[in-house]
């Protein structure tokens, strides 16, 4: 054992090897939030483009209801944030990091809608937590095997 | 004899506007590019000499045309099929003498990279391919803090889900 952990870089897992692997889900097509459980990736709409973020990039998430709207805030790992056990360094300290993204959705159901638009954020919140938990458990198991 | 540019009409396509894909009727002719908002009836046009770069790209999960205009504005049309690519490529070649290249976006899923500005567009690049592009006219305010920049965005009330805020971590060396 010893202190070899210090020199270990934080590994970056790739979400998709090619764009053709992105799910063709209606949430993706309609620029909503989508959680791809198979590839452990969250797909977030940014000005027309569904953008994947691997679950390992996400530090934590929070949800709040303010008036007629639901907000979902996604915090990503970046230098200076506590990156947890091992305290591995970041592979690219000169890089710019997306630190936080906040999405907003209305809680008001329009006539004819089955559910309010904010149900997409509620579902994303639940699934991100679920995938994150599964990912962290597996990561910890792998670390235990190494030790 | 010079081959004539084909006339192409797409009545069920969209244009990206403040994070929403808005239905438009698009006409590509030897007169240039014309698109009419289906709901408001508003007609906009672009001449060939206003087209700086034209790309074929993934947009809203499908395929689309990306036009970067010489005034720095970005136009992105969505709702196209794979099979439209060659026809549209031919149109731009013959009408505008522009080669429509394919623009690949990063799908690595990483949150770190490089931010680049070109015209009115902020592009976030992850290992040499853009991960996303933000037309700057969507930004309502920009606040800088210690090692960070926060962008707030104008909201589109018709969008089911809209991006309200994006915060970047900027390494100390970049600020020096």
CSV table of C-alpha atoms in Angstrom, one decimal:
chain,number,residue,atom,x,y,z
A,1,UNK,CA,0.0,0.0,0.0
A,2,UNK,CA,1.7,3.4,0.6
A,3,UNK,CA,1.0,6.7,-1.0
A,4,UNK,CA,0.9,5.8,-4.7
A,5,UNK,CA,-2.7,7.1,-4.7
A,6,UNK,CA,-1.3,10.7,-4.9
A,7,UNK,CA,0.2,10.2,-8.4
A,8,UNK,CA,-2.9,8.5,-9.7
A,9,UNK,CA,-4.8,10.6,-12.1
A,10,UNK,CA,-8.6,10.9,-12.1
A,11,UNK,CA,-9.6,8.6,-14.9
A,12,UNK,CA,-12.0,9.9,-17.5
A,13,UNK,CA,-14.5,7.5,-18.7
A,14,UNK,CA,-15.8,8.1,-22.2
A,15,UNK,CA,-19.6,8.2,-22.6
A,16,UNK,CA,-19.9,7.3,-26.3
A,17,UNK,CA,-17.3,6.2,-28.8
A,18,UNK,CA,-19.4,7.7,-31.6
A,19,UNK,CA,-22.5,9.9,-32.0
A,20,UNK,CA,-24.4,7.0,-33.5
A,21,UNK,CA,-24.6,5.4,-30.0
A,22,UNK,CA,-26.6,8.3,-28.6
A,23,UNK,CA,-30.1,7.1,-27.7
A,24,UNK,CA,-32.8,8.1,-30.1
A,25,UNK,CA,-35.2,8.6,-27.2
A,26,UNK,CA,-38.1,11.1,-27.6
A,27,UNK,CA,-36.6,13.0,-24.6
A,28,UNK,CA,-33.4,13.5,-26.5
A,29,UNK,CA,-35.2,14.5,-29.7
A,30,UNK,CA,-37.4,16.9,-27.8
A,31,UNK,CA,-34.5,18.5,-26.0
A,32,UNK,CA,-35.4,17.3,-22.6
A,33,UNK,CA,-33.1,15.8,-20.0
A,34,UNK,CA,-32.4,12.1,-20.5
A,35,UNK,CA,-30.6,9.6,-18.3
A,36,UNK,CA,-29.0,6.8,-20.3
A,37,UNK,CA,-28.6,4.0,-17.7
A,38,UNK,CA,-26.8,1.7,-20.0
A,39,UNK,CA,-24.0,4.1,-20.7
A,40,UNK,CA,-24.2,5.8,-17.3
A,41,UNK,CA,-24.6,9.2,-19.0
A,42,UNK,CA,-26.8,12.2,-18.5
A,43,UNK,CA,-27.9,13.9,-21.8
A,44,UNK,CA,-28.5,17.6,-21.3
A,45,UNK,CA,-29.9,20.0,-23.9
A,46,UNK,CA,-27.8,23.0,-24.7
A,47,UNK,CA,-29.2,25.3,-27.4
A,48,UNK,CA,-30.5,22.6,-29.7
A,49,UNK,CA,-27.9,20.0,-29.0
A,50,UNK,CA,-28.3,17.0,-26.7
A,51,UNK,CA,-24.9,17.0,-24.8
A,52,UNK,CA,-23.8,13.9,-23.0
A,53,UNK,CA,-22.1,14.2,-19.6
A,54,UNK,CA,-20.7,11.0,-18.0
A,55,UNK,CA,-22.1,10.3,-14.5
A,56,UNK,CA,-18.5,10.3,-13.1
A,57,UNK,CA,-18.3,14.1,-14.0
A,58,UNK,CA,-21.3,14.9,-11.8
A,59,UNK,CA,-20.5,15.8,-8.2
A,60,UNK,CA,-24.0,16.4,-6.9
A,61,UNK,CA,-27.4,17.6,-7.9
A,62,UNK,CA,-30.2,19.6,-6.2
A,63,UNK,CA,-33.7,20.4,-6.9
A,64,UNK,CA,-35.9,23.2,-5.8
A,65,UNK,CA,-39.4,24.5,-6.4
A,66,UNK,CA,-39.9,28.2,-6.6
A,67,UNK,CA,-43.3,29.5,-7.3
A,68,UNK,CA,-44.6,27.9,-10.6
A,69,UNK,CA,-41.2,26.5,-11.5
A,70,UNK,CA,-39.0,23.5,-10.7
A,71,UNK,CA,-35.2,24.0,-10.9
A,72,UNK,CA,-32.7,21.3,-11.3
A,73,UNK,CA,-29.1,22.2,-10.6
A,74,UNK,CA,-26.2,19.9,-11.6
A,75,UNK,CA,-22.8,20.5,-10.1
A,76,UNK,CA,-19.8,19.0,-11.8
A,77,UNK,CA,-16.4,18.1,-10.5
A,78,UNK,CA,-13.8,20.7,-11.1
A,79,UNK,CA,-10.4,21.6,-9.5
A,80,UNK,CA,-10.8,23.1,-6.1
A,81,UNK,CA,-13.9,21.0,-5.4
A,82,UNK,CA,-13.5,18.0,-3.1
A,83,UNK,CA,-13.2,15.0,-5.4
A,84,UNK,CA,-13.6,12.5,-2.7
A,85,UNK,CA,-11.6,9.5,-1.7
A,86,UNK,CA,-8.1,9.2,-3.1
A,87,UNK,CA,-8.0,13.0,-3.8
A,88,UNK,CA,-6.6,12.2,-7.3
A,89,UNK,CA,-5.6,15.2,-9.3
A,90,UNK,CA,-7.3,16.3,-12.5
A,91,UNK,CA,-5.9,15.1,-15.8
A,92,UNK,CA,-5.9,18.6,-17.3
A,93,UNK,CA,-5.4,21.4,-14.8
A,94,UNK,CA,-5.2,24.1,-17.5
A,95,UNK,CA,-8.7,23.3,-18.8
A,96,UNK,CA,-11.9,25.2,-18.3
A,97,UNK,CA,-14.6,23.2,-16.5
A,98,UNK,CA,-18.3,23.3,-16.8
A,99,UNK,CA,-19.0,23.7,-13.1
A,100,UNK,CA,-22.7,24.0,-12.9
A,101,UNK,CA,-25.8,23.8,-15.1
A,102,UNK,CA,-29.3,24.8,-14.0
A,103,UNK,CA,-32.5,23.9,-15.8
A,104,UNK,CA,-36.0,25.3,-15.2
A,105,UNK,CA,-39.4,23.8,-16.0
A,106,UNK,CA,-42.9,24.9,-15.3
A,107,UNK,CA,-45.1,23.0,-12.8
A,108,UNK,CA,-48.2,24.0,-14.6
A,109,UNK,CA,-49.9,21.4,-16.7
A,110,UNK,CA,-51.2,22.8,-20.0
A,111,UNK,CA,-54.6,21.7,-21.3
A,112,UNK,CA,-54.2,18.2,-22.8
A,113,UNK,CA,-50.9,17.4,-21.2
A,114,UNK,CA,-50.7,14.2,-19.2
A,115,UNK,CA,-48.1,15.6,-16.8
A,116,UNK,CA,-46.5,19.0,-16.1
A,117,UNK,CA,-43.2,19.7,-18.0
A,118,UNK,CA,-41.4,19.7,-14.6
A,119,UNK,CA,-42.0,15.9,-14.4
A,120,UNK,CA,-39.0,15.6,-16.7
A,121,UNK,CA,-36.8,17.3,-14.2
A,122,UNK,CA,-38.2,15.2,-11.3
A,123,UNK,CA,-37.5,12.0,-13.3
A,124,UNK,CA,-34.0,13.2,-14.2
A,125,UNK,CA,-33.3,13.9,-10.5
A,126,UNK,CA,-34.4,10.5,-9.5
A,127,UNK,CA,-32.5,8.6,-12.2
A,128,UNK,CA,-29.3,10.6,-11.8
A,129,UNK,CA,-29.2,9.8,-8.1
A,130,UNK,CA,-29.9,6.1,-9.0
A,131,UNK,CA,-27.1,5.8,-11.6
A,132,UNK,CA,-24.7,7.8,-9.4
A,133,UNK,CA,-25.3,5.5,-6.5
A,134,UNK,CA,-24.7,2.4,-8.7
A,135,UNK,CA,-21.6,4.0,-10.2
A,136,UNK,CA,-20.1,4.9,-6.8
A,137,UNK,CA,-20.8,1.5,-5.3
A,138,UNK,CA,-19.0,-0.2,-8.2
A,139,UNK,CA,-16.1,2.2,-8.0
A,140,UNK,CA,-15.7,1.5,-4.3
A,141,UNK,CA,-15.8,-2.2,-4.9
A,142,UNK,CA,-13.1,-2.0,-7.5
A,143,UNK,CA,-11.0,0.1,-5.1
A,144,UNK,CA,-11.3,-2.5,-2.4
A,145,UNK,CA,-10.2,-5.2,-4.8
A,146,UNK,CA,-7.1,-3.2,-5.7
A,147,UNK,CA,-6.1,-2.7,-2.1
B,1,UNK,CA,-22.5,24.9,-69.3
B,2,UNK,CA,-22.8,25.5,-65.5
B,3,UNK,CA,-25.1,23.1,-63.7
B,4,UNK,CA,-28.1,24.9,-62.2
B,5,UNK,CA,-28.6,24.8,-58.4
B,6,UNK,CA,-31.5,22.6,-57.4
B,7,UNK,CA,-34.6,24.1,-55.8
B,8,UNK,CA,-35.1,22.5,-52.4
B,9,UNK,CA,-38.1,23.0,-50.2
B,10,UNK,CA,-38.6,21.6,-46.7
B,11,UNK,CA,-41.9,22.3,-45.1
B,12,UNK,CA,-41.5,20.4,-41.9
B,13,UNK,CA,-38.2,21.5,-40.6
B,14,UNK,CA,-37.2,23.7,-37.6
B,15,UNK,CA,-34.8,26.4,-36.6
B,16,UNK,CA,-33.1,26.7,-33.2
B,17,UNK,CA,-34.2,29.7,-31.3
B,18,UNK,CA,-33.3,30.3,-27.6
B,19,UNK,CA,-33.0,26.6,-27.0
B,20,UNK,CA,-36.3,25.7,-28.8
B,21,UNK,CA,-36.7,24.1,-32.2
B,22,UNK,CA,-39.3,26.3,-34.0
B,23,UNK,CA,-41.2,25.0,-37.1
B,24,UNK,CA,-40.2,26.7,-40.3
B,25,UNK,CA,-40.6,26.3,-44.0
B,26,UNK,CA,-37.2,26.4,-45.6
B,27,UNK,CA,-36.5,27.2,-49.3
B,28,UNK,CA,-33.1,26.9,-50.8
B,29,UNK,CA,-33.1,28.4,-54.3
B,30,UNK,CA,-30.8,30.3,-56.6
B,31,UNK,CA,-32.1,33.4,-54.8
B,32,UNK,CA,-30.6,32.2,-51.6
B,33,UNK,CA,-31.9,30.8,-48.3
B,34,UNK,CA,-35.4,31.8,-47.2
B,35,UNK,CA,-37.3,30.5,-44.1
B,36,UNK,CA,-40.7,31.3,-42.9
B,37,UNK,CA,-41.8,30.8,-39.3
B,38,UNK,CA,-44.9,28.6,-39.5
B,39,UNK,CA,-46.6,30.2,-36.5
B,40,UNK,CA,-45.9,33.9,-37.0
B,41,UNK,CA,-45.5,33.9,-40.8
B,42,UNK,CA,-42.3,36.0,-40.5
B,43,UNK,CA,-40.0,35.5,-43.4
B,44,UNK,CA,-36.2,35.8,-43.1
B,45,UNK,CA,-33.7,35.5,-45.9
B,46,UNK,CA,-29.9,34.9,-46.2
B,47,UNK,CA,-28.0,35.6,-49.4
B,48,UNK,CA,-25.2,33.3,-50.4
B,49,UNK,CA,-22.6,36.0,-49.9
B,50,UNK,CA,-23.7,36.1,-46.2
B,51,UNK,CA,-22.9,32.5,-45.7
B,52,UNK,CA,-19.4,32.1,-44.3
B,53,UNK,CA,-19.4,28.4,-43.3
B,54,UNK,CA,-22.0,25.7,-43.9
B,55,UNK,CA,-22.0,22.4,-42.0
B,56,UNK,CA,-24.0,19.3,-41.7
B,57,UNK,CA,-24.4,18.5,-38.0
B,58,UNK,CA,-26.4,16.5,-35.4
B,59,UNK,CA,-29.1,18.7,-33.8
B,60,UNK,CA,-31.9,17.9,-31.4
B,61,UNK,CA,-31.0,14.2,-31.9
B,62,UNK,CA,-31.5,14.4,-35.7
B,63,UNK,CA,-29.6,16.0,-38.5
B,64,UNK,CA,-29.4,19.6,-39.6
B,65,UNK,CA,-27.8,22.4,-41.4
B,66,UNK,CA,-25.5,24.8,-39.5
B,67,UNK,CA,-24.8,28.2,-41.2
B,68,UNK,CA,-22.3,30.5,-39.7
B,69,UNK,CA,-23.0,33.9,-41.3
B,70,UNK,CA,-20.3,36.5,-42.1
B,71,UNK,CA,-21.9,38.8,-39.5
B,72,UNK,CA,-21.1,36.3,-36.8
B,73,UNK,CA,-24.7,35.0,-36.4
B,74,UNK,CA,-25.4,31.3,-36.2
B,75,UNK,CA,-28.4,29.7,-37.9
B,76,UNK,CA,-29.2,26.0,-37.2
B,77,UNK,CA,-31.9,24.1,-39.0
B,78,UNK,CA,-33.1,20.7,-37.7
B,79,UNK,CA,-35.4,17.9,-38.7
B,80,UNK,CA,-33.5,16.6,-41.7
B,81,UNK,CA,-32.9,13.0,-42.7
B,82,UNK,CA,-29.6,11.4,-43.6
B,83,UNK,CA,-30.7,11.2,-47.2
B,84,UNK,CA,-31.1,15.0,-47.4
B,85,UNK,CA,-27.4,15.6,-46.9
B,86,UNK,CA,-26.2,15.0,-50.5
B,87,UNK,CA,-28.9,17.1,-52.0
B,88,UNK,CA,-28.2,20.0,-49.7
B,89,UNK,CA,-24.5,19.7,-50.2
B,90,UNK,CA,-25.0,19.9,-54.0
B,91,UNK,CA,-27.2,23.0,-53.5
B,92,UNK,CA,-24.6,24.9,-51.5
B,93,UNK,CA,-21.9,23.8,-54.0
B,94,UNK,CA,-23.7,25.1,-57.0
B,95,UNK,CA,-25.6,28.1,-55.6
B,96,UNK,CA,-23.1,29.4,-53.1
B,97,UNK,CA,-19.9,27.8,-54.1
B,98,UNK,CA,-19.5,26.5,-50.6
B,99,UNK,CA,-18.6,23.0,-49.5
B,100,UNK,CA,-20.9,21.7,-46.8
B,101,UNK,CA,-18.6,19.8,-44.4
B,102,UNK,CA,-19.7,17.6,-41.6
B,103,UNK,CA,-19.2,19.1,-38.1
B,104,UNK,CA,-18.6,16.5,-35.5
B,105,UNK,CA,-19.5,17.2,-31.9
B,106,UNK,CA,-17.8,15.6,-28.9
B,107,UNK,CA,-19.8,12.8,-27.3
B,108,UNK,CA,-17.1,11.9,-24.8
B,109,UNK,CA,-19.2,13.2,-21.9
B,110,UNK,CA,-16.4,15.2,-20.3
B,111,UNK,CA,-17.0,18.5,-18.5
B,112,UNK,CA,-13.6,20.0,-19.2
B,113,UNK,CA,-12.1,21.6,-22.3
B,114,UNK,CA,-11.5,24.9,-23.9
B,115,UNK,CA,-13.9,27.8,-24.5
B,116,UNK,CA,-13.5,29.6,-27.8
B,117,UNK,CA,-15.3,32.6,-29.2
B,118,UNK,CA,-16.0,33.1,-32.9
B,119,UNK,CA,-18.3,35.9,-34.0
B,120,UNK,CA,-21.4,35.7,-31.8
B,121,UNK,CA,-20.8,32.1,-30.7
B,122,UNK,CA,-19.2,30.6,-27.7
B,123,UNK,CA,-18.0,27.1,-28.4
B,124,UNK,CA,-16.9,24.6,-25.6
B,125,UNK,CA,-14.4,22.2,-27.0
B,126,UNK,CA,-13.6,18.8,-25.5
B,127,UNK,CA,-10.4,17.3,-27.0
B,128,UNK,CA,-10.6,19.3,-30.2
B,129,UNK,CA,-14.3,18.8,-31.0
B,130,UNK,CA,-17.0,21.1,-29.8
B,131,UNK,CA,-19.3,19.6,-27.2
B,132,UNK,CA,-21.8,22.5,-27.5
B,133,UNK,CA,-22.2,26.0,-28.9
B,134,UNK,CA,-24.0,28.9,-27.3
B,135,UNK,CA,-25.2,31.8,-29.4
B,136,UNK,CA,-24.1,34.8,-27.2
B,137,UNK,CA,-27.4,36.7,-27.8
B,138,UNK,CA,-29.0,34.1,-25.4
B,139,UNK,CA,-26.9,35.4,-22.5
B,140,UNK,CA,-28.8,37.9,-20.4
B,141,UNK,CA,-26.0,38.5,-17.9
B,142,UNK,CA,-22.4,37.4,-17.3
B,143,UNK,CA,-20.8,37.6,-13.8
B,144,UNK,CA,-17.2,36.8,-13.0
B,145,UNK,CA,-16.1,35.6,-9.6
B,146,UNK,CA,-13.0,34.0,-8.1
B,147,UNK,CA,-12.0,31.4,-10.7
B,148,UNK,CA,-15.4,31.4,-12.2
B,149,UNK,CA,-17.7,32.9,-14.8
B,150,UNK,CA,-21.5,32.6,-14.6
B,151,UNK,CA,-23.7,33.0,-17.6
B,152,UNK,CA,-27.5,33.6,-17.2
B,153,UNK,CA,-29.8,33.1,-20.1
B,154,UNK,CA,-32.9,34.6,-21.5
B,155,UNK,CA,-35.8,32.3,-21.0
B,156,UNK,CA,-38.2,30.9,-23.7
B,157,UNK,CA,-41.6,30.6,-22.1
B,158,UNK,CA,-42.6,27.9,-24.6
B,159,UNK,CA,-39.8,25.6,-23.8
B,160,UNK,CA,-40.7,22.6,-21.6
B,161,UNK,CA,-37.2,22.6,-20.2
B,162,UNK,CA,-34.9,25.5,-20.4
B,163,UNK,CA,-31.3,26.2,-19.4
B,164,UNK,CA,-31.2,29.2,-17.0
B,165,UNK,CA,-27.6,29.3,-15.9
B,166,UNK,CA,-24.2,27.9,-16.7
B,167,UNK,CA,-21.2,28.3,-14.5
B,168,UNK,CA,-17.6,27.7,-15.6
B,169,UNK,CA,-14.5,27.1,-13.6
B,170,UNK,CA,-11.6,29.1,-15.0
B,171,UNK,CA,-8.1,28.0,-13.9
B,172,UNK,CA,-6.0,30.7,-12.2
B,173,UNK,CA,-3.5,30.8,-15.0
B,174,UNK,CA,-6.2,31.9,-17.5
B,175,UNK,CA,-7.0,34.9,-15.3
B,176,UNK,CA,-3.5,36.1,-15.0
